């Protein structure tokens, strides 16, 4: 017997319709690429998204066509996303921090037909456009007055282009399983792999993200997504914010501490989200200038492990709640959040920070398990770590073009490539990427744990731990440190700081000081490059062991 309920397909443009009906005047504020702060609202964004859809259709683009965007977070980028999806196209976000050749490779792989691009990235596109054979149209996200000279054929200023259409358009009636968006993983090892979101997965993901014990956002929030729309689907905020009718503050191209601080205070932002490196810059800026955060209530930190010292600083010095989250492009991207279950209601002080330091538990819509190498499920005891596997309605079932088949099993479990343990209350803690874990004498050492402790030292700006070949133990940890400006901690001082906080055999065998630690295009420590940099490095413990 079937239920007798309506078939109301979960389509992304319904989110924007809802925002325009229920929250028409709710503002979307952008730091424009041209410079000034500009203001619009959900009603106008929807009108303009309809024009985008109409213009795309007039130009002959069809359902299923991949339409790329190479742009910062602004209202125009948001309009482009919804316009593309509303005519049945697939928005494809490109990460400008990748090498031009990688971007060209990704565009060719996805066969992008058109491209919305910010002024900032026009020179980059001029370099690669000829290589992307499928590309027939470039729309520059600016107005006629700011449109520069360009060597590109078939290029148009966005405002002129949508100015030629009225908003008299009906969104395409689509199957909710139709593709809505596309995002490639950064491919730190091997070629990037394409993740293809559906309308259904995006809508379900937005709903799960809004839940009180997930991101917990509401119409009363003012949300600053610092996390770019080109990184892992902007953590779903481009869908969950209009879904609840929150005010949006889009930071454009400026993500330095001063610029972010200015938006947080002038726009009275209550909720924000980004990777730890962004918050490092903000905290440094605030400490240097003795600033406070009077309006901000909550910050979601993820993308790489949030150092405990960062959580403590936000909570103790600025009275801002930190929610540590974990996710992946392949998961739309939210996988878990460290909000507090009633089991920890009475937990306070350091013990509470222990919980907040985990990557949290999976919300409805995400199933999770850890297994050993033989695929046996490990107990949830907070100790035994193994491969983290997930499944759910907003988790990828395959990569575009069939790459990476080995990561998916017959029961839909997706192998994340992360190593983690889960405690008795469901709180998961990542100990490493499988390829970064250090194997010392057959046992595993968590590089994330070591890094976390090292950055807790007041003179350390950033820390990374890598395995170095060792004649007796196979591999031993090397701590690589960037010192804070004007500070000069010694190796002995740092090791003494770590002592007692971890098992003795986890202690780094050596400390190397560097000016800079390499990062990936999404702000993670690039361990592959770091390992190359320290190839052949001789640990002081190696000679005595040999
Ligand atoms: P990319 O690989 O393109 O940078 P993702 O954001 O999809 O993009 O990367 C996902 C990976 O980032 C995860 O598999 C995990 O290794 C790491 N990660 C994400 N959030 C956290 C976190 N809170 N703590 C530790 N690692 C994290």
Coordinates of C-alpha atoms and ligand atoms in Angstrom, one line a residue:
X1 CA 0.0 0.0 0.0
X2 CA 1.4 3.4 -0.9
X3 CA 1.0 6.5 1.1
X4 CA -1.5 9.0 -0.1
X5 CA 0.6 12.1 0.2
X6 CA 1.6 14.6 -2.5
X7 CA 4.6 14.1 -4.7
X8 CA 6.4 17.4 -4.1
X9 CA 9.8 17.0 -5.7
X10 CA 12.7 18.3 -3.6
X11 CA 14.0 20.9 -6.0
X12 CA 16.6 23.5 -5.0
X13 CA 14.8 26.5 -6.6
X14 CA 11.9 25.8 -4.2
X15 CA 14.2 27.0 -1.4
X16 CA 14.6 30.3 -3.1
X17 CA 10.9 30.6 -3.8
X18 CA 10.2 30.0 -0.1
X19 CA 12.8 32.6 0.9
X20 CA 11.2 35.1 -1.5
X21 CA 7.7 34.5 -0.3
X22 CA 8.3 34.2 3.5
X23 CA 11.4 36.5 3.9
X24 CA 11.3 38.8 0.8
X25 CA 13.0 41.7 2.5
X26 CA 15.6 39.7 4.3
X27 CA 18.9 41.2 3.2
X28 CA 21.9 39.7 1.3
X29 CA 24.9 42.0 1.8
X30 CA 28.0 41.5 -0.3
X31 CA 31.4 42.9 -0.3
X32 CA 31.5 43.3 -4.1
X33 CA 34.4 42.4 -6.2
X34 CA 34.4 46.0 -7.5
X35 CA 34.9 47.2 -3.9
X36 CA 31.8 48.7 -2.3
X37 CA 29.3 46.9 0.0
X38 CA 26.1 46.2 -1.9
X39 CA 22.7 45.2 -0.6
X40 CA 19.9 43.2 -2.0
X41 CA 17.2 40.8 -0.7
X42 CA 15.7 37.4 -1.3
X43 CA 12.9 38.8 -3.5
X44 CA 15.3 40.5 -5.8
X45 CA 17.8 37.6 -5.9
X46 CA 15.0 35.4 -7.0
X47 CA 13.9 37.8 -9.7
X48 CA 17.4 38.0 -11.0
X49 CA 17.9 34.2 -10.8
X50 CA 14.9 33.8 -13.0
X51 CA 16.5 36.2 -15.5
X52 CA 19.7 34.1 -15.4
X53 CA 17.6 31.0 -16.1
X54 CA 15.8 32.7 -19.0
X55 CA 18.9 34.0 -20.6
X56 CA 20.7 30.7 -20.3
X57 CA 17.7 29.0 -22.0
X58 CA 17.6 31.7 -24.7
X59 CA 21.2 31.0 -25.5
X60 CA 20.4 27.4 -26.1
X61 CA 21.8 25.8 -22.9
X62 CA 19.9 22.7 -21.9
X63 CA 18.9 20.5 -19.0
X64 CA 22.0 18.7 -17.7
X65 CA 24.5 21.2 -19.1
X66 CA 27.4 22.0 -16.8
X67 CA 27.7 25.7 -16.2
X68 CA 30.9 26.6 -14.3
X69 CA 31.4 29.4 -11.8
X70 CA 34.8 30.8 -10.8
X71 CA 33.8 33.4 -8.2
X72 CA 33.8 34.6 -4.7
X73 CA 30.9 34.5 -2.3
X74 CA 28.6 37.3 -3.5
X75 CA 24.9 37.8 -4.2
X76 CA 25.6 37.6 -7.9
X77 CA 27.2 34.2 -7.5
X78 CA 24.1 33.0 -5.5
X79 CA 21.8 34.3 -8.3
X80 CA 23.9 32.4 -10.9
X81 CA 23.7 29.1 -8.9
X82 CA 19.9 29.3 -8.5
X83 CA 19.4 30.5 -12.1
X84 CA 21.6 27.6 -13.4
X85 CA 19.7 25.0 -11.3
X86 CA 16.3 26.5 -12.1
X87 CA 16.7 26.0 -15.8
X88 CA 17.9 22.4 -15.2
X89 CA 21.6 23.2 -15.5
X90 CA 24.3 22.0 -13.2
X91 CA 26.4 24.6 -11.4
X92 CA 30.0 23.6 -11.3
X93 CA 32.1 25.5 -8.8
X94 CA 35.8 25.9 -9.7
X95 CA 38.4 26.6 -7.1
X96 CA 40.6 29.5 -8.2
X97 CA 43.3 28.5 -5.9
X98 CA 44.2 25.5 -8.1
X99 CA 46.8 25.8 -10.8
X100 CA 45.4 27.1 -14.1
X101 CA 46.2 23.8 -15.7
X102 CA 44.3 21.9 -13.1
X103 CA 41.3 24.1 -13.6
X104 CA 41.4 23.6 -17.4
X105 CA 41.7 19.8 -16.8
X106 CA 38.6 19.9 -14.5
X107 CA 36.6 22.0 -16.9
X108 CA 37.4 19.6 -19.7
X109 CA 36.5 16.6 -17.6
X110 CA 33.2 18.1 -16.7
X111 CA 32.7 19.5 -20.2
X112 CA 31.6 22.9 -19.0
X113 CA 29.6 24.8 -21.6
X114 CA 29.5 28.3 -20.0
X115 CA 31.3 30.1 -17.2
X116 CA 30.3 32.8 -14.8
X117 CA 33.5 34.5 -13.7
X118 CA 34.5 37.3 -11.3
X119 CA 36.7 40.2 -12.6
X120 CA 39.5 38.9 -10.3
X121 CA 39.8 35.7 -12.3
X122 CA 39.4 37.0 -15.8
X123 CA 43.2 37.0 -16.6
X124 CA 43.2 33.3 -15.4
X125 CA 40.4 32.4 -17.8
X126 CA 42.0 34.3 -20.6
X127 CA 45.0 31.9 -20.2
X128 CA 43.0 28.6 -20.2
X129 CA 39.8 29.3 -22.2
X130 CA 41.2 28.1 -25.5
X131 CA 42.0 24.7 -24.0
X132 CA 38.5 24.1 -22.8
X133 CA 36.8 22.9 -26.0
X134 CA 33.3 22.7 -24.7
X135 CA 33.2 26.3 -23.5
X136 CA 31.0 28.6 -25.6
X137 CA 30.2 31.5 -23.3
X138 CA 31.8 33.6 -20.6
X139 CA 29.7 35.8 -18.4
X140 CA 31.7 38.3 -16.3
X141 CA 30.0 39.0 -13.0
X142 CA 30.1 42.8 -13.3
X143 CA 28.3 45.6 -15.0
X144 CA 29.1 47.3 -18.4
X145 CA 30.9 50.2 -16.7
X146 CA 33.4 47.9 -15.0
X147 CA 33.8 45.5 -17.9
X148 CA 37.5 45.4 -18.9
X149 CA 39.0 44.8 -22.4
X150 CA 39.4 41.1 -22.9
X151 CA 40.8 38.8 -25.5
X152 CA 38.1 36.2 -24.9
X153 CA 35.5 35.6 -27.6
X154 CA 31.8 35.4 -26.7
X155 CA 32.1 37.3 -23.4
X156 CA 29.5 39.5 -21.9
X157 CA 29.0 41.6 -18.7
X158 CA 26.5 39.9 -16.4
X159 CA 24.3 43.0 -15.7
X160 CA 24.0 43.8 -19.4
X161 CA 23.2 40.1 -20.1
X162 CA 20.4 39.7 -17.5
X163 CA 19.2 43.2 -18.3
X164 CA 18.1 41.8 -21.7
X165 CA 15.6 39.4 -20.0
X166 CA 12.5 39.9 -17.9
X167 CA 11.8 37.6 -15.0
X168 CA 8.9 36.0 -16.7
X169 CA 10.2 32.5 -16.5
X170 CA 8.9 29.3 -14.9
X171 CA 11.5 27.1 -13.2
X172 CA 12.0 23.8 -15.1
X173 CA 9.9 21.0 -13.8
X174 CA 12.6 18.4 -13.0
X175 CA 13.0 15.0 -11.4
X176 CA 14.3 15.6 -7.9
X177 CA 17.1 13.2 -8.7
X178 CA 18.4 15.4 -11.5
X179 CA 21.9 16.8 -11.1
X180 CA 22.0 20.2 -9.6
X181 CA 25.6 20.9 -8.8
X182 CA 29.1 19.6 -9.2
X183 CA 32.3 20.0 -7.2
X184 CA 35.7 18.4 -7.7
X185 CA 37.7 17.2 -4.7
X186 CA 41.1 18.9 -4.7
X187 CA 43.0 15.8 -5.8
X188 CA 46.0 16.1 -3.5
X189 CA 46.8 12.6 -4.7
X190 CA 45.9 11.7 -8.3
X191 CA 43.4 13.5 -10.5
X192 CA 40.6 15.5 -8.9
X193 CA 37.3 13.5 -8.8
X194 CA 33.9 15.0 -9.6
X195 CA 31.1 14.9 -7.1
X196 CA 27.6 15.4 -8.6
X197 CA 24.9 16.6 -6.2
X198 CA 21.2 16.1 -7.0
X199 CA 18.4 18.6 -6.2
X200 CA 17.1 16.0 -3.7
X201 CA 20.5 15.6 -2.0
X202 CA 21.0 19.4 -1.8
X203 CA 17.6 20.0 -0.3
X204 CA 17.9 17.1 2.2
X205 CA 21.4 18.3 3.1
X206 CA 20.1 21.8 3.7
X207 CA 17.4 20.5 6.0
X208 CA 19.8 18.4 8.0
X209 CA 22.2 21.3 8.3
X210 CA 19.6 23.6 9.8
X211 CA 18.6 21.2 12.6
X212 CA 19.1 22.7 16.1
X213 CA 21.8 20.1 17.0
X214 CA 23.5 20.5 13.6
X215 CA 24.3 24.1 12.6
X216 CA 21.1 25.3 14.4
X217 CA 20.4 28.3 12.2
X218 CA 17.2 30.3 12.0
X219 CA 15.5 33.3 10.4
X220 CA 16.8 35.4 13.2
X221 CA 20.4 34.7 12.3
X222 CA 22.8 36.8 10.3
X223 CA 25.1 34.4 8.5
X224 CA 28.6 35.1 7.2
X225 CA 29.7 32.1 5.0
X226 CA 33.4 32.7 4.9
X227 CA 33.8 29.2 3.5
X228 CA 33.7 29.8 -0.2
X229 CA 31.0 28.5 -2.5
X230 CA 33.8 26.8 -4.4
X231 CA 34.8 24.8 -1.4
X232 CA 32.7 21.8 -0.7
X233 CA 29.4 23.3 -1.7
X234 CA 29.9 26.2 0.8
X235 CA 29.0 23.7 3.5
X236 CA 25.4 23.9 2.3
X237 CA 25.0 27.5 3.5
X238 CA 23.9 28.8 0.1
X239 CA 20.9 26.5 0.5
X240 CA 20.3 26.3 4.2
X241 CA 20.4 30.1 4.8
X242 CA 17.6 30.9 2.3
X243 CA 15.7 27.8 3.6
X244 CA 15.4 29.4 7.0
X245 CA 15.4 33.0 5.7
X246 CA 18.6 34.1 7.5
X247 CA 20.2 37.4 6.5
X248 CA 23.4 36.6 4.4
X249 CA 26.6 38.5 4.5
X250 CA 28.9 37.5 1.6
X251 CA 32.5 38.4 2.1
X252 CA 33.6 38.6 -1.6
X253 CA 37.3 38.2 -2.2
X254 CA 38.6 39.5 1.1
X255 CA 39.1 36.9 3.8
X256 CA 41.8 38.6 5.9
X257 CA 41.3 39.2 9.6
X258 CA 40.5 42.9 9.2
X259 CA 37.9 42.5 6.5
X260 CA 36.2 39.6 8.2
X261 CA 36.1 41.5 11.5
X262 CA 34.6 44.5 9.8
X263 CA 31.7 42.5 8.4
X264 CA 31.2 40.6 11.6
X265 CA 30.7 43.8 13.5
X266 CA 29.1 46.3 11.1
X267 CA 26.5 43.7 9.9
X268 CA 26.0 42.2 13.4
X269 CA 26.7 38.7 12.2
X270 CA 25.5 36.0 14.6
X271 CA 26.7 32.8 12.8
X272 CA 29.8 32.1 10.7
X273 CA 31.7 29.2 9.3
X274 CA 35.2 28.6 7.8
X275 CA 38.4 26.5 8.0
X276 CA 40.8 27.0 10.9
X277 CA 43.3 29.1 8.9
X278 CA 40.7 31.9 8.4
X279 CA 40.1 32.0 12.2
X280 CA 43.8 32.1 12.9
X281 CA 44.0 35.3 11.0
X282 CA 40.9 36.8 12.7
X283 CA 42.1 35.9 16.2
X284 CA 45.5 37.4 15.5
X285 CA 43.9 40.6 14.2
X286 CA 41.6 40.8 17.2
X287 CA 44.4 40.1 19.7
X288 CA 46.7 42.7 18.1
X289 CA 44.0 45.4 18.2
X290 CA 42.3 44.4 21.4
X291 CA 38.9 43.9 19.8
X292 CA 35.8 42.1 20.9
X293 CA 32.9 40.3 19.2
X294 CA 29.7 41.7 20.6
X295 CA 27.3 40.1 18.2
X296 CA 28.7 36.8 17.1
X297 CA 27.1 33.8 18.9
X298 CA 28.4 30.7 17.0
X299 CA 31.2 29.7 14.7
X300 CA 31.4 26.4 12.9
X301 CA 35.0 25.3 12.3
X302 CA 35.9 22.4 10.0
X303 CA 37.7 21.3 6.9
X304 CA 40.7 20.4 9.0
X305 CA 41.0 19.7 12.7
X306 CA 40.2 22.7 14.8
X307 CA 43.0 23.2 17.4
X308 CA 41.7 23.0 21.0
X309 CA 43.5 26.4 21.7
X310 CA 41.3 28.0 19.0
X311 CA 38.1 26.6 20.6
X312 CA 39.2 27.8 24.0
X313 CA 40.1 31.3 22.8
X314 CA 36.7 31.8 21.0
X315 CA 34.7 30.5 24.0
X316 CA 36.7 32.0 26.9
X317 CA 38.0 35.3 25.5
X318 CA 35.1 36.2 23.1
X319 CA 32.1 34.3 24.5
X320 CA 31.5 32.7 21.1
X321 CA 30.3 29.1 20.9
X322 CA 32.5 26.9 18.7
X323 CA 31.1 23.9 16.8
X324 CA 33.7 21.6 15.4
X325 CA 32.4 19.9 12.3
X326 CA 33.7 17.3 9.9
X327 CA 32.7 16.7 6.4
X328 CA 33.7 16.1 2.8
X329 CA 32.9 17.4 -0.6
X330 CA 31.5 13.8 -1.2
X331 CA 29.0 14.4 1.7
X332 CA 27.5 17.7 0.5
X333 CA 29.6 18.2 2.9
X334 CA 28.4 17.8 6.5
X335 CA 29.2 14.6 8.2
X336 CA 29.2 15.3 11.9
X337 CA 29.1 18.2 14.4
X338 CA 30.3 18.4 18.0
X339 CA 27.1 19.8 19.6
X340 CA 26.4 18.6 23.1
X341 CA 24.1 15.7 23.8
X342 CA 22.3 15.5 27.2
X343 CA 24.8 12.8 28.2
X344 CA 27.3 15.7 28.6
X345 CA 24.9 18.3 30.1
X346 CA 26.8 18.2 33.4
X347 CA 30.2 18.2 31.8
X348 CA 32.2 21.3 32.3
X349 CA 35.8 22.7 32.0
X350 CA 38.5 20.7 30.3
X351 CA 36.3 17.6 30.0
X352 CA 33.8 19.6 28.0
X353 CA 36.6 20.9 25.7
X354 CA 37.6 17.3 25.2
X355 CA 34.1 16.6 23.8
X356 CA 34.1 19.8 21.7
X357 CA 37.5 18.8 20.3
X358 CA 36.0 15.7 18.7
X359 CA 34.5 16.0 15.3
X360 CA 31.1 15.3 16.8
X361 CA 28.3 13.0 16.0
X362 CA 26.4 12.3 12.8
X363 CA 23.0 14.1 12.4
X364 CA 20.0 12.4 10.9
X365 CA 20.8 11.5 7.3
X366 CA 24.4 10.4 8.0
X367 CA 25.2 6.8 9.0
X368 CA 28.7 6.2 10.2
X369 CA 31.0 3.3 11.2
X370 CA 34.7 2.5 11.6
X371 CA 36.2 -0.8 10.3
X372 CA 39.5 -2.5 10.4
X373 CA 41.4 -3.4 7.2
X374 CA 39.3 -6.6 6.9
X375 CA 36.1 -4.5 6.9
X376 CA 35.1 -5.8 10.4
X377 CA 33.1 -3.1 12.3
X378 CA 35.0 -1.8 15.3
X379 CA 33.3 -1.1 18.7
X380 CA 32.3 2.4 19.7
X381 CA 34.7 2.7 22.6
X382 CA 36.5 5.9 21.8
X383 CA 39.8 4.0 21.4
X384 CA 39.9 1.6 18.5
X385 CA 40.5 3.5 15.4
X386 CA 40.0 2.3 11.8
X387 CA 38.7 3.4 8.5
X388 CA 35.7 5.8 8.7
X389 CA 32.9 4.8 6.4
X390 CA 29.6 6.7 5.8
X391 CA 26.4 6.5 3.8
X392 CA 23.2 8.6 3.5
X393 CA 21.0 10.5 1.1
X394 CA 23.5 13.4 0.7
X395 CA 26.5 11.1 0.4
X396 CA 28.0 10.4 -3.1
X397 CA 27.1 7.1 -4.6
X398 CA 29.9 7.4 -7.3
X399 CA 32.3 9.9 -8.8
X400 CA 31.6 11.5 -12.1
X401 CA 32.9 9.3 -14.9
X402 CA 33.3 6.3 -12.7
X403 CA 36.6 7.2 -11.0
X404 CA 37.5 5.9 -7.5
X405 CA 35.2 2.9 -7.7
X406 CA 37.1 1.2 -4.9
X407 CA 35.9 3.7 -2.4
X408 CA 32.3 2.5 -2.6
X409 CA 31.1 -0.9 -1.5
X410 CA 28.0 -2.9 -2.5
X411 CA 26.1 -1.7 0.6
X412 CA 26.7 1.9 -0.3
X413 CA 29.3 2.5 2.4
X414 CA 31.7 5.2 1.2
X415 CA 35.3 4.9 2.5
X416 CA 36.2 8.4 3.5
X417 CA 40.0 7.8 3.6
X418 CA 39.9 9.2 7.1
X419 CA 41.0 7.2 10.2
X420 CA 38.8 7.7 13.3
X421 CA 37.4 6.3 16.5
X422 CA 33.8 6.7 17.8
X423 CA 33.0 6.8 21.5
X424 CA 30.1 5.2 23.3
X425 CA 27.9 8.3 22.8
X426 CA 28.5 8.4 19.0
X427 CA 31.2 11.2 19.1
X428 CA 33.7 10.6 16.3
X429 CA 37.3 11.7 16.4
X430 CA 39.5 11.8 13.3
X431 CA 43.0 10.7 14.1
X432 CA 44.4 11.1 10.6
X433 CA 44.0 10.8 6.9
X434 CA 44.8 7.2 6.1
X435 CA 47.7 8.3 4.0
X436 CA 49.2 10.6 6.7
X437 CA 49.1 8.3 9.7
X438 CA 52.5 7.4 11.1
X439 CA 53.2 3.8 11.6
X440 CA 55.8 3.3 14.3
X441 CA 56.8 -0.2 15.2
X442 CA 53.5 -1.5 13.8
X443 CA 51.4 0.9 15.9
X444 CA 49.7 4.1 14.7
X445 CA 50.5 7.6 15.8
X446 CA 47.9 10.3 15.2
X447 CA 49.5 13.3 13.5
X448 CA 46.4 15.4 14.2
X449 CA 46.7 14.9 18.0
X450 CA 50.3 15.9 18.0
X451 CA 49.6 19.0 15.8
X452 CA 46.8 20.0 18.1
X453 CA 49.0 19.9 21.2
X454 CA 51.9 21.8 19.5
X455 CA 49.7 24.7 18.3
X456 CA 48.6 25.1 21.9
X457 CA 52.0 26.5 22.7
X458 CA 51.8 30.3 22.8
X459 CA 54.8 30.8 20.6
X460 CA 53.7 28.5 17.8
X461 CA 51.8 29.9 14.8
X462 CA 51.3 26.6 12.9
X463 CA 52.5 23.0 13.3
X464 CA 52.5 19.9 11.1
X465 CA 53.6 16.4 11.9
X466 CA 54.9 13.9 9.3
X467 CA 56.5 10.5 9.4
X468 CA 60.2 10.2 8.7
X469 CA 61.8 6.9 7.8
X470 CA 63.5 5.3 10.8
X471 CA 65.8 2.2 10.8
X472 CA 64.3 0.6 13.9
X473 CA 60.7 1.8 14.0
X474 CA 59.9 2.2 10.3
X475 CA 58.6 5.7 10.8
X476 CA 58.9 8.3 13.6
X477 CA 57.2 11.7 13.9
X478 CA 58.9 14.9 13.0
X479 CA 57.3 18.1 14.2
X480 CA 57.5 21.0 11.7
X481 CA 56.8 24.4 13.3
X482 CA 56.2 27.9 12.1
X483 CA 57.0 30.2 15.0
X484 CA 54.9 33.3 15.8
X485 CA 56.3 36.6 14.7
X486 CA 59.0 37.8 17.1
X487 CA 59.0 34.5 19.1
X488 CA 61.8 32.0 19.3
X489 CA 60.8 28.8 21.2
X490 CA 63.5 26.1 21.2
X491 CA 63.1 22.4 20.3
X492 CA 63.6 21.5 23.9
X493 CA 61.0 24.0 25.1
X494 CA 58.4 22.6 22.6
X495 CA 59.1 19.0 23.5
X496 CA 58.8 19.8 27.2
X497 CA 55.5 21.4 26.5
X498 CA 54.2 18.3 24.8
X499 CA 55.6 15.8 27.4
X500 CA 52.9 14.3 29.6
X501 CA 50.1 15.3 27.2
X502 CA 50.6 12.2 25.1
X503 CA 52.0 8.6 25.4
X504 CA 55.8 8.7 25.6
X505 CA 56.3 6.8 22.4
X506 CA 54.2 9.4 20.5
X507 CA 56.7 12.1 21.3
X508 CA 58.2 13.6 18.1
X509 CA 61.8 12.5 17.6
X510 CA 62.8 16.0 16.3
X511 CA 61.5 19.5 15.7
X512 CA 62.2 21.4 12.5
X513 CA 61.5 25.2 12.2
X514 CA 60.3 26.6 8.8
X515 CA 59.0 29.9 7.6
X516 CA 55.9 28.5 6.0
X517 CA 53.9 25.3 5.9
X518 CA 52.5 24.4 2.4
X519 CA 48.7 24.4 2.1
X520 CA 46.2 22.9 -0.4
X521 CA 43.8 25.0 -2.4
X522 CA 41.2 24.4 0.4
X523 CA 43.5 25.5 3.3
X524 CA 44.6 22.1 4.5
X525 CA 48.2 21.3 5.4
X526 CA 49.8 19.8 2.2
X527 CA 51.5 16.8 3.8
X528 CA 52.6 15.3 0.4
X529 CA 54.6 18.5 -0.3
X530 CA 55.9 18.6 3.2
X531 CA 57.0 15.0 3.0
X532 CA 58.9 15.8 -0.3
X533 CA 60.5 18.7 1.4
X534 CA 61.8 16.5 4.2
X535 CA 62.7 13.6 2.1
X536 CA 66.0 12.0 3.3
X537 CA 65.8 14.0 6.6
X538 CA 67.9 12.3 9.2
X539 CA 66.3 12.0 12.7
X540 CA 68.7 12.4 15.6
X541 CA 67.4 9.1 16.9
X542 CA 68.2 7.2 13.7
X543 CA 72.0 7.0 14.0
X544 CA 71.8 5.6 17.6
X545 CA 69.3 3.0 16.5
X546 CA 71.1 1.8 13.3
Ligands
LIG1 P1 39.4 18.8 -0.3 O1 39.9 17.4 -0.2 O2 39.0 19.3 -1.6 O3 40.1 19.8 0.6 P2 37.2 18.3 1.5 O4 36.8 19.5 2.3 O5 36.1 17.5 0.9 O6 38.0 18.8 0.4 O7 38.1 17.4 2.4 C1 37.6 16.5 3.2 C2 38.6 16.0 4.2 O8 39.0 17.1 5.1 C3 38.1 15.0 5.2 O9 38.1 13.7 4.6 C4 39.1 15.1 6.3 O10 40.3 14.4 6.1 C5 39.4 16.6 6.3 N1 38.6 17.2 7.4 C6 37.4 17.9 7.2 N2 37.0 18.4 8.4 C7 37.8 18.0 9.3 C8 37.9 18.1 10.8 N3 37.0 18.8 11.4 N4 39.0 17.5 11.4 C9 39.9 16.8 10.7 N5 39.9 16.7 9.4 C10 38.9 17.2 8.7

